[in-house]
mmCIF file with all atom_site columns, C-alpha atoms in Angstrom:
data_model
loop_
_atom_site.group_PDB
_atom_site.id
_atom_site.type_symbol
_atom_site.label_atom_id
_atom_site.label_alt_id
_atom_site.label_comp_id
_atom_site.label_asym_id
_atom_site.label_entity_id
_atom_site.label_seq_id
_atom_site.pdbx_PDB_ins_code
_atom_site.Cartn_x
_atom_site.Cartn_y
_atom_site.Cartn_z
_atom_site.occupancy
_atom_site.B_iso_or_equiv
_atom_site.pdbx_formal_charge
_atom_site.auth_seq_id
_atom_site.auth_comp_id
_atom_site.auth_asym_id
_atom_site.auth_atom_id
_atom_site.pdbx_PDB_model_num
ATOM 1   C CA . MET A 1 1   ? 21.855  91.398  32.127 1.00 90.00 ? 1   MET A CA 1
ATOM 2   C CA . GLN A 1 2   ? 22.240  94.398  34.402 1.00 93.00 ? 2   GLN A CA 1
ATOM 3   C CA . ARG A 1 3   ? 18.471  94.856  34.340 1.00 94.00 ? 3   ARG A CA 1
ATOM 4   C CA . ALA A 1 4   ? 17.833  91.205  35.210 1.00 96.00 ? 4   ALA A CA 1
ATOM 5   C CA . ILE A 1 5   ? 20.083  91.411  38.269 1.00 97.00 ? 5   ILE A CA 1
ATOM 6   C CA . GLU A 1 6   ? 18.505  94.704  39.280 1.00 96.00 ? 6   GLU A CA 1
ATOM 7   C CA . GLN A 1 7   ? 15.017  93.223  38.901 1.00 95.00 ? 7   GLN A CA 1
ATOM 8   C CA . ALA A 1 8   ? 16.052  90.478  41.334 1.00 96.00 ? 8   ALA A CA 1
ATOM 9   C CA . GLY A 1 9   ? 16.643  93.212  43.920 1.00 96.00 ? 9   GLY A CA 1
ATOM 10  C CA . ILE A 1 10  ? 20.447  93.510  43.729 1.00 97.00 ? 10  ILE A CA 1
ATOM 11  C CA . PRO A 1 11  ? 21.747  96.998  42.898 1.00 97.00 ? 11  PRO A CA 1
ATOM 12  C CA . THR A 1 12  ? 24.256  97.136  40.041 1.00 97.00 ? 12  THR A CA 1
ATOM 13  C CA . ILE A 1 13  ? 26.553  99.593  38.334 1.00 97.00 ? 13  ILE A CA 1
ATOM 14  C CA . ILE A 1 14  ? 28.245  99.112  34.988 1.00 97.00 ? 14  ILE A CA 1
ATOM 15  C CA . ILE A 1 15  ? 31.620  100.392 33.791 1.00 98.00 ? 15  ILE A CA 1
ATOM 16  C CA . ALA A 1 16  ? 31.010  101.166 30.136 1.00 97.00 ? 16  ALA A CA 1
ATOM 17  C CA . ALA A 1 17  ? 33.366  102.004 27.304 1.00 96.00 ? 17  ALA A CA 1
ATOM 18  C CA . LEU A 1 18  ? 30.389  102.685 25.023 1.00 95.00 ? 18  LEU A CA 1
ATOM 19  C CA . PRO A 1 19  ? 27.979  104.911 26.994 1.00 95.00 ? 19  PRO A CA 1
ATOM 20  C CA . PRO A 1 20  ? 25.395  105.267 24.179 1.00 93.00 ? 20  PRO A CA 1
ATOM 21  C CA . VAL A 1 21  ? 25.017  101.497 24.045 1.00 92.00 ? 21  VAL A CA 1
ATOM 22  C CA . VAL A 1 22  ? 24.287  101.099 27.751 1.00 93.00 ? 22  VAL A CA 1
ATOM 23  C CA . ARG A 1 23  ? 21.952  104.112 27.630 1.00 92.00 ? 23  ARG A CA 1
ATOM 24  C CA . GLN A 1 24  ? 19.986  102.457 24.821 1.00 91.00 ? 24  GLN A CA 1
ATOM 25  C CA . ALA A 1 25  ? 19.891  99.186  26.749 1.00 90.00 ? 25  ALA A CA 1
ATOM 26  C CA . GLY A 1 26  ? 18.244  100.949 29.691 1.00 92.00 ? 26  GLY A CA 1
ATOM 27  C CA . THR A 1 27  ? 21.009  100.929 32.282 1.00 95.00 ? 27  THR A CA 1
ATOM 28  C CA . PRO A 1 28  ? 20.006  101.914 35.832 1.00 96.00 ? 28  PRO A CA 1
ATOM 29  C CA . ARG A 1 29  ? 23.520  103.074 36.845 1.00 97.00 ? 29  ARG A CA 1
ATOM 30  C CA . ALA A 1 30  ? 26.637  103.458 34.734 1.00 97.00 ? 30  ALA A CA 1
ATOM 31  C CA . VAL A 1 31  ? 30.007  105.160 34.656 1.00 98.00 ? 31  VAL A CA 1
ATOM 32  C CA . ALA A 1 32  ? 32.087  105.991 31.615 1.00 98.00 ? 32  ALA A CA 1
ATOM 33  C CA . PRO A 1 33  ? 35.849  106.423 31.931 1.00 98.00 ? 33  PRO A CA 1
ATOM 34  C CA . MET A 1 34  ? 37.696  107.325 28.708 1.00 97.00 ? 34  MET A CA 1
ATOM 35  C CA . VAL A 1 35  ? 38.773  103.789 27.867 1.00 97.00 ? 35  VAL A CA 1
ATOM 36  C CA . PRO A 1 36  ? 38.570  101.514 24.824 1.00 96.00 ? 36  PRO A CA 1
ATOM 37  C CA . MET A 1 37  ? 36.210  98.547  24.794 1.00 94.00 ? 37  MET A CA 1
ATOM 38  C CA . GLY A 1 38  ? 38.245  95.709  26.298 1.00 95.00 ? 38  GLY A CA 1
ATOM 39  C CA . ALA A 1 39  ? 39.842  97.758  29.080 1.00 97.00 ? 39  ALA A CA 1
ATOM 40  C CA . ASN A 1 40  ? 36.699  99.111  30.751 1.00 97.00 ? 40  ASN A CA 1
ATOM 41  C CA . ALA A 1 41  ? 38.259  98.861  34.221 1.00 98.00 ? 41  ALA A CA 1
ATOM 42  C CA . GLY A 1 42  ? 41.445  100.625 33.111 1.00 97.00 ? 42  GLY A CA 1
ATOM 43  C CA . GLU A 1 43  ? 44.832  100.161 31.472 1.00 97.00 ? 43  GLU A CA 1
ATOM 44  C CA . PRO A 1 44  ? 46.351  96.671  31.897 1.00 97.00 ? 44  PRO A CA 1
ATOM 45  C CA . HIS A 1 45  ? 48.668  96.492  34.950 1.00 97.00 ? 45  HIS A CA 1
ATOM 46  C CA . ASN A 1 46  ? 47.923  100.124 35.865 1.00 98.00 ? 46  ASN A CA 1
ATOM 47  C CA . ILE A 1 47  ? 46.817  99.326  39.391 1.00 98.00 ? 47  ILE A CA 1
ATOM 48  C CA . GLU A 1 48  ? 46.385  102.978 40.327 1.00 98.00 ? 48  GLU A CA 1
ATOM 49  C CA . MET A 1 49  ? 43.986  103.645 37.446 1.00 98.00 ? 49  MET A CA 1
ATOM 50  C CA . GLN A 1 50  ? 42.034  100.409 37.978 1.00 98.00 ? 50  GLN A CA 1
ATOM 51  C CA . THR A 1 51  ? 41.706  101.091 41.700 1.00 98.00 ? 51  THR A CA 1
ATOM 52  C CA . GLY A 1 52  ? 40.517  104.630 40.957 1.00 98.00 ? 52  GLY A CA 1
ATOM 53  C CA . ILE A 1 53  ? 37.915  103.489 38.441 1.00 98.00 ? 53  ILE A CA 1
ATOM 54  C CA . VAL A 1 54  ? 36.602  100.648 40.628 1.00 98.00 ? 54  VAL A CA 1
ATOM 55  C CA . THR A 1 55  ? 36.506  102.804 43.789 1.00 98.00 ? 55  THR A CA 1
ATOM 56  C CA . ASP A 1 56  ? 34.781  105.756 42.114 1.00 98.00 ? 56  ASP A CA 1
ATOM 57  C CA . THR A 1 57  ? 32.299  103.366 40.489 1.00 98.00 ? 57  THR A CA 1
ATOM 58  C CA . LEU A 1 58  ? 31.377  101.690 43.778 1.00 98.00 ? 58  LEU A CA 1
ATOM 59  C CA . LYS A 1 59  ? 31.055  105.047 45.539 1.00 98.00 ? 59  LYS A CA 1
ATOM 60  C CA . LEU A 1 60  ? 28.630  106.183 42.827 1.00 98.00 ? 60  LEU A CA 1
ATOM 61  C CA . LEU A 1 61  ? 26.652  102.972 43.327 1.00 97.00 ? 61  LEU A CA 1
ATOM 62  C CA . GLU A 1 62  ? 26.066  104.172 46.860 1.00 96.00 ? 62  GLU A CA 1
ATOM 63  C CA . GLU A 1 63  ? 25.363  107.809 45.906 1.00 96.00 ? 63  GLU A CA 1
ATOM 64  C CA . LEU A 1 64  ? 23.235  107.780 42.727 1.00 96.00 ? 64  LEU A CA 1
ATOM 65  C CA . GLU A 1 65  ? 19.591  108.332 43.516 1.00 94.00 ? 65  GLU A CA 1
ATOM 66  C CA . ALA A 1 66  ? 17.794  107.957 40.199 1.00 93.00 ? 66  ALA A CA 1
ATOM 67  C CA . PRO A 1 67  ? 17.937  105.459 37.329 1.00 94.00 ? 67  PRO A CA 1
ATOM 68  C CA . GLY A 1 68  ? 19.382  106.113 33.907 1.00 92.00 ? 68  GLY A CA 1
ATOM 69  C CA . GLN A 1 69  ? 22.456  108.079 34.897 1.00 91.00 ? 69  GLN A CA 1
ATOM 70  C CA . ILE A 1 70  ? 25.794  107.668 33.143 1.00 96.00 ? 70  ILE A CA 1
ATOM 71  C CA . VAL A 1 71  ? 28.544  109.475 35.009 1.00 97.00 ? 71  VAL A CA 1
ATOM 72  C CA . PRO A 1 72  ? 31.797  110.297 33.181 1.00 97.00 ? 72  PRO A CA 1
ATOM 73  C CA . LEU A 1 73  ? 34.932  109.349 35.133 1.00 97.00 ? 73  LEU A CA 1
ATOM 74  C CA . PRO A 1 74  ? 38.188  111.324 34.839 1.00 97.00 ? 74  PRO A CA 1
ATOM 75  C CA . TYR A 1 75  ? 40.458  108.478 33.693 1.00 97.00 ? 75  TYR A CA 1
ATOM 76  C CA . GLU A 1 76  ? 41.922  108.162 30.242 1.00 97.00 ? 76  GLU A CA 1
ATOM 77  C CA . TYR A 1 77  ? 43.658  105.296 28.498 1.00 97.00 ? 77  TYR A CA 1
ATOM 78  C CA . HIS A 1 78  ? 44.319  104.856 24.783 1.00 94.00 ? 78  HIS A CA 1
ATOM 79  C CA . ALA A 1 79  ? 45.225  101.377 23.581 1.00 86.00 ? 79  ALA A CA 1
ATOM 80  C CA . GLN A 1 80  ? 48.303  101.211 21.367 1.00 78.00 ? 80  GLN A CA 1
ATOM 81  C CA . ILE A 1 81  ? 47.132  99.375  18.274 1.00 67.00 ? 81  ILE A CA 1
ATOM 82  C CA . MET B 2 1   ? -11.368 117.936 13.482 1.00 66.00 ? 1   MET B CA 1
ATOM 83  C CA . SER B 2 2   ? -8.143  116.097 12.729 1.00 77.00 ? 2   SER B CA 1
ATOM 84  C CA . LEU B 2 3   ? -5.244  117.979 11.195 1.00 83.00 ? 3   LEU B CA 1
ATOM 85  C CA . THR B 2 4   ? -3.766  114.727 9.822  1.00 83.00 ? 4   THR B CA 1
ATOM 86  C CA . VAL B 2 5   ? -4.276  114.550 6.066  1.00 86.00 ? 5   VAL B CA 1
ATOM 87  C CA . VAL B 2 6   ? -2.729  111.136 5.433  1.00 88.00 ? 6   VAL B CA 1
ATOM 88  C CA . LYS B 2 7   ? -3.047  108.611 8.241  1.00 87.00 ? 7   LYS B CA 1
ATOM 89  C CA . GLY B 2 8   ? -0.608  105.832 9.163  1.00 85.00 ? 8   GLY B CA 1
ATOM 90  C CA . LEU B 2 9   ? 2.606   107.464 7.949  1.00 83.00 ? 9   LEU B CA 1
ATOM 91  C CA . GLN B 2 10  ? 5.771   106.318 9.688  1.00 82.00 ? 10  GLN B CA 1
ATOM 92  C CA . SER B 2 11  ? 9.490   106.939 9.435  1.00 82.00 ? 11  SER B CA 1
ATOM 93  C CA . GLU B 2 12  ? 11.517  104.404 7.478  1.00 87.00 ? 12  GLU B CA 1
ATOM 94  C CA . ILE B 2 13  ? 14.214  104.760 10.154 1.00 87.00 ? 13  ILE B CA 1
ATOM 95  C CA . TYR B 2 14  ? 13.685  102.313 12.996 1.00 82.00 ? 14  TYR B CA 1
ATOM 96  C CA . VAL B 2 15  ? 14.328  103.879 16.373 1.00 79.00 ? 15  VAL B CA 1
ATOM 97  C CA . PRO B 2 16  ? 14.996  101.363 19.128 1.00 79.00 ? 16  PRO B CA 1
ATOM 98  C CA . VAL B 2 17  ? 12.913  101.852 22.211 1.00 83.00 ? 17  VAL B CA 1
ATOM 99  C CA . THR B 2 18  ? 14.728  102.303 25.505 1.00 85.00 ? 18  THR B CA 1
ATOM 100 C CA . PRO B 2 19  ? 13.129  99.981  28.044 1.00 89.00 ? 19  PRO B CA 1
ATOM 101 C CA . ALA B 2 20  ? 11.384  101.289 31.151 1.00 91.00 ? 20  ALA B CA 1
ATOM 102 C CA . PRO B 2 21  ? 13.712  102.035 34.084 1.00 90.00 ? 21  PRO B CA 1
ATOM 103 C CA . VAL B 2 22  ? 14.648  99.351  36.609 1.00 94.00 ? 22  VAL B CA 1
ATOM 104 C CA . TRP B 2 23  ? 15.960  100.223 40.046 1.00 96.00 ? 23  TRP B CA 1
ATOM 105 C CA . ALA B 2 24  ? 17.015  98.204  43.081 1.00 96.00 ? 24  ALA B CA 1
ATOM 106 C CA . PRO B 2 25  ? 17.705  100.591 45.957 1.00 95.00 ? 25  PRO B CA 1
ATOM 107 C CA . VAL B 2 26  ? 20.975  100.460 47.850 1.00 96.00 ? 26  VAL B CA 1
ATOM 108 C CA . THR B 2 27  ? 20.195  99.545  51.458 1.00 95.00 ? 27  THR B CA 1
ATOM 109 C CA . LYS B 2 28  ? 23.656  98.928  52.911 1.00 96.00 ? 28  LYS B CA 1
ATOM 110 C CA . LYS B 2 29  ? 26.808  100.938 53.277 1.00 97.00 ? 29  LYS B CA 1
ATOM 111 C CA . LEU B 2 30  ? 29.556  100.116 50.791 1.00 97.00 ? 30  LEU B CA 1
ATOM 112 C CA . SER B 2 31  ? 31.783  99.015  53.672 1.00 97.00 ? 31  SER B CA 1
ATOM 113 C CA . GLU B 2 32  ? 29.224  96.325  54.544 1.00 98.00 ? 32  GLU B CA 1
ATOM 114 C CA . MET B 2 33  ? 28.517  95.060  51.040 1.00 98.00 ? 33  MET B CA 1
ATOM 115 C CA . THR B 2 34  ? 29.649  91.809  49.472 1.00 98.00 ? 34  THR B CA 1
ATOM 116 C CA . ILE B 2 35  ? 30.412  92.622  45.835 1.00 98.00 ? 35  ILE B CA 1
ATOM 117 C CA . ALA B 2 36  ? 30.403  90.285  42.827 1.00 98.00 ? 36  ALA B CA 1
ATOM 118 C CA . ILE B 2 37  ? 31.456  90.966  39.241 1.00 98.00 ? 37  ILE B CA 1
ATOM 119 C CA . ALA B 2 38  ? 29.341  90.177  36.192 1.00 98.00 ? 38  ALA B CA 1
ATOM 120 C CA . THR B 2 39  ? 31.232  90.762  32.983 1.00 98.00 ? 39  THR B CA 1
ATOM 121 C CA . ALA B 2 40  ? 30.170  90.559  29.360 1.00 97.00 ? 40  ALA B CA 1
ATOM 122 C CA . ALA B 2 41  ? 33.828  90.280  28.367 1.00 97.00 ? 41  ALA B CA 1
ATOM 123 C CA . GLY B 2 42  ? 33.818  86.487  27.967 1.00 97.00 ? 42  GLY B CA 1
ATOM 124 C CA . VAL B 2 43  ? 35.909  85.822  31.102 1.00 98.00 ? 43  VAL B CA 1
ATOM 125 C CA . HIS B 2 44  ? 36.005  82.224  32.357 1.00 98.00 ? 44  HIS B CA 1
ATOM 126 C CA . GLN B 2 45  ? 38.272  79.683  34.018 1.00 98.00 ? 45  GLN B CA 1
ATOM 127 C CA . LYS B 2 46  ? 40.781  77.863  31.813 1.00 98.00 ? 46  LYS B CA 1
ATOM 128 C CA . ASP B 2 47  ? 39.301  74.571  33.026 1.00 98.00 ? 47  ASP B CA 1
ATOM 129 C CA . GLN B 2 48  ? 35.878  75.521  31.634 1.00 98.00 ? 48  GLN B CA 1
ATOM 130 C CA . GLU B 2 49  ? 34.515  75.228  28.131 1.00 98.00 ? 49  GLU B CA 1
ATOM 131 C CA . ARG B 2 50  ? 35.254  78.214  25.907 1.00 97.00 ? 50  ARG B CA 1
ATOM 132 C CA . PHE B 2 51  ? 32.431  80.358  24.585 1.00 97.00 ? 51  PHE B CA 1
ATOM 133 C CA . ASN B 2 52  ? 31.354  79.837  21.004 1.00 95.00 ? 52  ASN B CA 1
ATOM 134 C CA . LEU B 2 53  ? 32.812  82.956  19.376 1.00 94.00 ? 53  LEU B CA 1
ATOM 135 C CA . ALA B 2 54  ? 30.048  83.064  16.775 1.00 92.00 ? 54  ALA B CA 1
ATOM 136 C CA . GLY B 2 55  ? 27.431  83.685  19.479 1.00 91.00 ? 55  GLY B CA 1
ATOM 137 C CA . ASP B 2 56  ? 26.855  82.106  22.863 1.00 94.00 ? 56  ASP B CA 1
ATOM 138 C CA . PHE B 2 57  ? 24.172  82.877  25.421 1.00 95.00 ? 57  PHE B CA 1
ATOM 139 C CA . GLY B 2 58  ? 25.764  80.651  28.079 1.00 96.00 ? 58  GLY B CA 1
ATOM 140 C CA . TRP B 2 59  ? 27.569  81.858  31.169 1.00 97.00 ? 59  TRP B CA 1
ATOM 141 C CA . ARG B 2 60  ? 30.323  80.594  33.489 1.00 98.00 ? 60  ARG B CA 1
ATOM 142 C CA . LYS B 2 61  ? 30.710  80.743  37.254 1.00 98.00 ? 61  LYS B CA 1
ATOM 143 C CA . VAL B 2 62  ? 34.139  82.209  37.895 1.00 98.00 ? 62  VAL B CA 1
ATOM 144 C CA . ASP B 2 63  ? 35.793  81.145  41.160 1.00 98.00 ? 63  ASP B CA 1
ATOM 145 C CA . ASP B 2 64  ? 37.135  84.177  43.031 1.00 98.00 ? 64  ASP B CA 1
ATOM 146 C CA . SER B 2 65  ? 40.010  82.095  44.451 1.00 98.00 ? 65  SER B CA 1
ATOM 147 C CA . TYR B 2 66  ? 41.461  81.376  40.985 1.00 98.00 ? 66  TYR B CA 1
ATOM 148 C CA . ALA B 2 67  ? 44.726  83.152  40.114 1.00 98.00 ? 67  ALA B CA 1
ATOM 149 C CA . PRO B 2 68  ? 44.799  85.405  37.013 1.00 98.00 ? 68  PRO B CA 1
ATOM 150 C CA . ASP B 2 69  ? 46.797  82.782  35.073 1.00 97.00 ? 69  ASP B CA 1
ATOM 151 C CA . GLN B 2 70  ? 43.979  80.259  35.692 1.00 98.00 ? 70  GLN B CA 1
ATOM 152 C CA . LEU B 2 71  ? 41.490  82.564  33.952 1.00 98.00 ? 71  LEU B CA 1
ATOM 153 C CA . MET B 2 72  ? 41.087  83.441  30.293 1.00 97.00 ? 72  MET B CA 1
ATOM 154 C CA . VAL B 2 73  ? 38.850  85.214  27.822 1.00 97.00 ? 73  VAL B CA 1
ATOM 155 C CA . SER B 2 74  ? 37.016  83.822  24.830 1.00 96.00 ? 74  SER B CA 1
ATOM 156 C CA . HIS B 2 75  ? 35.029  86.519  23.081 1.00 95.00 ? 75  HIS B CA 1
ATOM 157 C CA . GLY B 2 76  ? 34.754  87.193  19.377 1.00 89.00 ? 76  GLY B CA 1
ATOM 158 C CA . GLY B 2 77  ? 33.442  90.735  19.617 1.00 92.00 ? 77  GLY B CA 1
ATOM 159 C CA . TYR B 2 78  ? 36.288  92.954  20.791 1.00 94.00 ? 78  TYR B CA 1
ATOM 160 C CA . ASP B 2 79  ? 40.070  93.250  20.781 1.00 94.00 ? 79  ASP B CA 1
ATOM 161 C CA . ASN B 2 80  ? 41.201  90.866  23.544 1.00 95.00 ? 80  ASN B CA 1
ATOM 162 C CA . SER B 2 81  ? 44.821  92.065  23.692 1.00 95.00 ? 81  SER B CA 1
ATOM 163 C CA . ASP B 2 82  ? 44.445  94.297  26.777 1.00 96.00 ? 82  ASP B CA 1
ATOM 164 C CA . VAL B 2 83  ? 42.479  91.744  28.763 1.00 96.00 ? 83  VAL B CA 1
ATOM 165 C CA . ASN B 2 84  ? 44.931  89.003  27.745 1.00 96.00 ? 84  ASN B CA 1
ATOM 166 C CA . ARG B 2 85  ? 47.753  91.114  29.217 1.00 96.00 ? 85  ARG B CA 1
ATOM 167 C CA . ASP B 2 86  ? 45.834  91.739  32.449 1.00 98.00 ? 86  ASP B CA 1
ATOM 168 C CA . ILE B 2 87  ? 42.483  90.107  33.196 1.00 98.00 ? 87  ILE B CA 1
ATOM 169 C CA . ASN B 2 88  ? 41.754  92.955  35.657 1.00 98.00 ? 88  ASN B CA 1
ATOM 170 C CA . ALA B 2 89  ? 41.281  95.335  32.722 1.00 98.00 ? 89  ALA B CA 1
ATOM 171 C CA . MET B 2 90  ? 37.813  93.777  32.326 1.00 98.00 ? 90  MET B CA 1
ATOM 172 C CA . PHE B 2 91  ? 37.561  91.633  35.440 1.00 98.00 ? 91  PHE B CA 1
ATOM 173 C CA . PRO B 2 92  ? 39.014  93.791  38.252 1.00 98.00 ? 92  PRO B CA 1
ATOM 174 C CA . TYR B 2 93  ? 38.677  91.151  40.941 1.00 98.00 ? 93  TYR B CA 1
ATOM 175 C CA . GLU B 2 94  ? 42.175  91.733  42.345 1.00 98.00 ? 94  GLU B CA 1
ATOM 176 C CA . ARG B 2 95  ? 41.230  95.393  42.867 1.00 98.00 ? 95  ARG B CA 1
ATOM 177 C CA . LEU B 2 96  ? 38.138  94.218  44.785 1.00 98.00 ? 96  LEU B CA 1
ATOM 178 C CA . HIS B 2 97  ? 40.344  92.024  46.980 1.00 98.00 ? 97  HIS B CA 1
ATOM 179 C CA . GLU B 2 98  ? 42.484  95.066  47.816 1.00 98.00 ? 98  GLU B CA 1
ATOM 180 C CA . LEU B 2 99  ? 39.416  97.215  48.550 1.00 98.00 ? 99  LEU B CA 1
ATOM 181 C CA . ALA B 2 100 ? 38.013  94.504  50.836 1.00 98.00 ? 100 ALA B CA 1
ATOM 182 C CA . LYS B 2 101 ? 41.340  94.302  52.673 1.00 98.00 ? 101 LYS B CA 1
ATOM 183 C CA . ALA B 2 102 ? 41.349  98.098  53.059 1.00 98.00 ? 102 ALA B CA 1
ATOM 184 C CA . GLY B 2 103 ? 37.791  98.011  54.431 1.00 97.00 ? 103 GLY B CA 1
ATOM 185 C CA . VAL B 2 104 ? 36.304  100.076 51.581 1.00 97.00 ? 104 VAL B CA 1
ATOM 186 C CA . ILE B 2 105 ? 33.940  97.220  50.732 1.00 98.00 ? 105 ILE B CA 1
ATOM 187 C CA . GLY B 2 106 ? 32.658  94.504  53.049 1.00 98.00 ? 106 GLY B CA 1
ATOM 188 C CA . GLY B 2 107 ? 33.837  91.548  51.019 1.00 98.00 ? 107 GLY B CA 1
ATOM 189 C CA . VAL B 2 108 ? 34.110  89.838  47.647 1.00 98.00 ? 108 VAL B CA 1
ATOM 190 C CA . ALA B 2 109 ? 31.709  87.128  46.481 1.00 98.00 ? 109 ALA B CA 1
ATOM 191 C CA . LYS B 2 110 ? 33.089  83.584  46.201 1.00 98.00 ? 110 LYS B CA 1
ATOM 192 C CA . PHE B 2 111 ? 31.894  83.339  42.619 1.00 98.00 ? 111 PHE B CA 1
ATOM 193 C CA . HIS B 2 112 ? 31.486  85.851  39.792 1.00 98.00 ? 112 HIS B CA 1
ATOM 194 C CA . ALA B 2 113 ? 29.740  85.528  36.436 1.00 98.00 ? 113 ALA B CA 1
ATOM 195 C CA . GLY B 2 114 ? 31.247  85.690  32.958 1.00 98.00 ? 114 GLY B CA 1
ATOM 196 C CA . PHE B 2 115 ? 29.331  85.703  29.707 1.00 97.00 ? 115 PHE B CA 1
ATOM 197 C CA . MET B 2 116 ? 29.881  86.768  26.106 1.00 96.00 ? 116 MET B CA 1
ATOM 198 C CA . GLY B 2 117 ? 28.010  89.981  25.481 1.00 92.00 ? 117 GLY B CA 1
ATOM 199 C CA . GLY B 2 118 ? 27.716  92.066  22.370 1.00 85.00 ? 118 GLY B CA 1
ATOM 200 C CA . GLY B 2 119 ? 24.869  90.358  20.564 1.00 78.00 ? 119 GLY B CA 1
ATOM 201 C CA . GLY B 2 120 ? 23.958  86.712  20.229 1.00 83.00 ? 120 GLY B CA 1
ATOM 202 C CA . ASN B 2 121 ? 20.479  85.560  21.074 1.00 89.00 ? 121 ASN B CA 1
ATOM 203 C CA . ILE B 2 122 ? 19.124  88.604  22.918 1.00 88.00 ? 122 ILE B CA 1
ATOM 204 C CA . GLN B 2 123 ? 15.853  86.875  23.749 1.00 91.00 ? 123 GLN B CA 1
ATOM 205 C CA . LYS B 2 124 ? 17.722  83.999  25.449 1.00 94.00 ? 124 LYS B CA 1
ATOM 206 C CA . PHE B 2 125 ? 19.909  86.503  27.313 1.00 94.00 ? 125 PHE B CA 1
ATOM 207 C CA . THR B 2 126 ? 16.890  88.457  28.512 1.00 91.00 ? 126 THR B CA 1
ATOM 208 C CA . GLU B 2 127 ? 14.668  85.515  29.395 1.00 94.00 ? 127 GLU B CA 1
ATOM 209 C CA . GLU B 2 128 ? 17.159  82.852  30.536 1.00 96.00 ? 128 GLU B CA 1
ATOM 210 C CA . THR B 2 129 ? 20.781  83.879  31.069 1.00 96.00 ? 129 THR B CA 1
ATOM 211 C CA . GLY B 2 130 ? 20.053  87.153  32.876 1.00 96.00 ? 130 GLY B CA 1
ATOM 212 C CA . PRO B 2 131 ? 17.554  85.688  35.350 1.00 97.00 ? 131 PRO B CA 1
ATOM 213 C CA . ALA B 2 132 ? 19.825  82.635  35.928 1.00 97.00 ? 132 ALA B CA 1
ATOM 214 C CA . ILE B 2 133 ? 22.800  84.844  36.839 1.00 98.00 ? 133 ILE B CA 1
ATOM 215 C CA . ALA B 2 134 ? 20.560  87.062  38.997 1.00 97.00 ? 134 ALA B CA 1
ATOM 216 C CA . LYS B 2 135 ? 19.250  83.992  40.864 1.00 97.00 ? 135 LYS B CA 1
ATOM 217 C CA . PHE B 2 136 ? 22.791  82.732  41.366 1.00 98.00 ? 136 PHE B CA 1
ATOM 218 C CA . PHE B 2 137 ? 23.812  86.049  42.950 1.00 98.00 ? 137 PHE B CA 1
ATOM 219 C CA . VAL B 2 138 ? 20.704  86.190  45.149 1.00 97.00 ? 138 VAL B CA 1
ATOM 220 C CA . GLU B 2 139 ? 21.404  82.649  46.419 1.00 97.00 ? 139 GLU B CA 1
ATOM 221 C CA . GLN B 2 140 ? 25.005  83.613  47.151 1.00 96.00 ? 140 GLN B CA 1
ATOM 222 C CA . GLY B 2 141 ? 23.844  86.560  49.257 1.00 97.00 ? 141 GLY B CA 1
ATOM 223 C CA . VAL B 2 142 ? 25.559  89.153  47.047 1.00 98.00 ? 142 VAL B CA 1
ATOM 224 C CA . ASP B 2 143 ? 24.704  92.769  48.007 1.00 98.00 ? 143 ASP B CA 1
ATOM 225 C CA . ALA B 2 144 ? 25.774  94.533  44.815 1.00 98.00 ? 144 ALA B CA 1
ATOM 226 C CA . VAL B 2 145 ? 27.146  93.680  41.392 1.00 98.00 ? 145 VAL B CA 1
ATOM 227 C CA . LEU B 2 146 ? 29.883  95.531  39.527 1.00 98.00 ? 146 LEU B CA 1
ATOM 228 C CA . MET B 2 147 ? 29.608  95.044  35.777 1.00 97.00 ? 147 MET B CA 1
ATOM 229 C CA . THR B 2 148 ? 31.907  95.577  32.829 1.00 97.00 ? 148 THR B CA 1
ATOM 230 C CA . ALA B 2 149 ? 30.212  95.623  29.450 1.00 92.00 ? 149 ALA B CA 1
ATOM 231 C CA . GLY B 2 150 ? 29.356  97.963  26.612 1.00 88.00 ? 150 GLY B CA 1
#
């Protein structure tokens, strides 16, 4: 999906909970906060964390200069199951 | 002379091949970009048909003006409890609204895209769903797409 949008000329960046999966799928740009699948953009109702993740991600969209990079982000959330 | 004694041997372990790189360059400043979200988390409007949890290569246009309680998730491949508590955990569109208001980004697209990732008919996703969503974003004049998936 990301590749299809990128091929149409629109730059993309993906927030991934499973970095190996997006690497295998051939992501052009990705970030990986320490989050469980299902809360990729951060803990529910934690506006500060979500804003941080989204802002850092969009800044990296602007800054990354080569495809295939997965940048770890310093945010951590563990779901209580 | 060839050093191979037995020809045609191969590993019994299949190693998936990573596709060749794709790259669309960024040509605008973030503060001038209109951003859309494409999420594999199965996000859609409550007034739309749910995804088939057993596998669905369809996608839904998600209206940016809808309130969080008008949106929902149908996805059979991950624990939905966090995203049911707060749709922004996978679909951070309210955070984009705040960033647009603060001038960090230029604006937010009128429509986003939701689909059910994590398997299904990969060929259909690659050949039909992906290009359809890409075309939709191009026609909307979207400058960049933020994704949540994987």
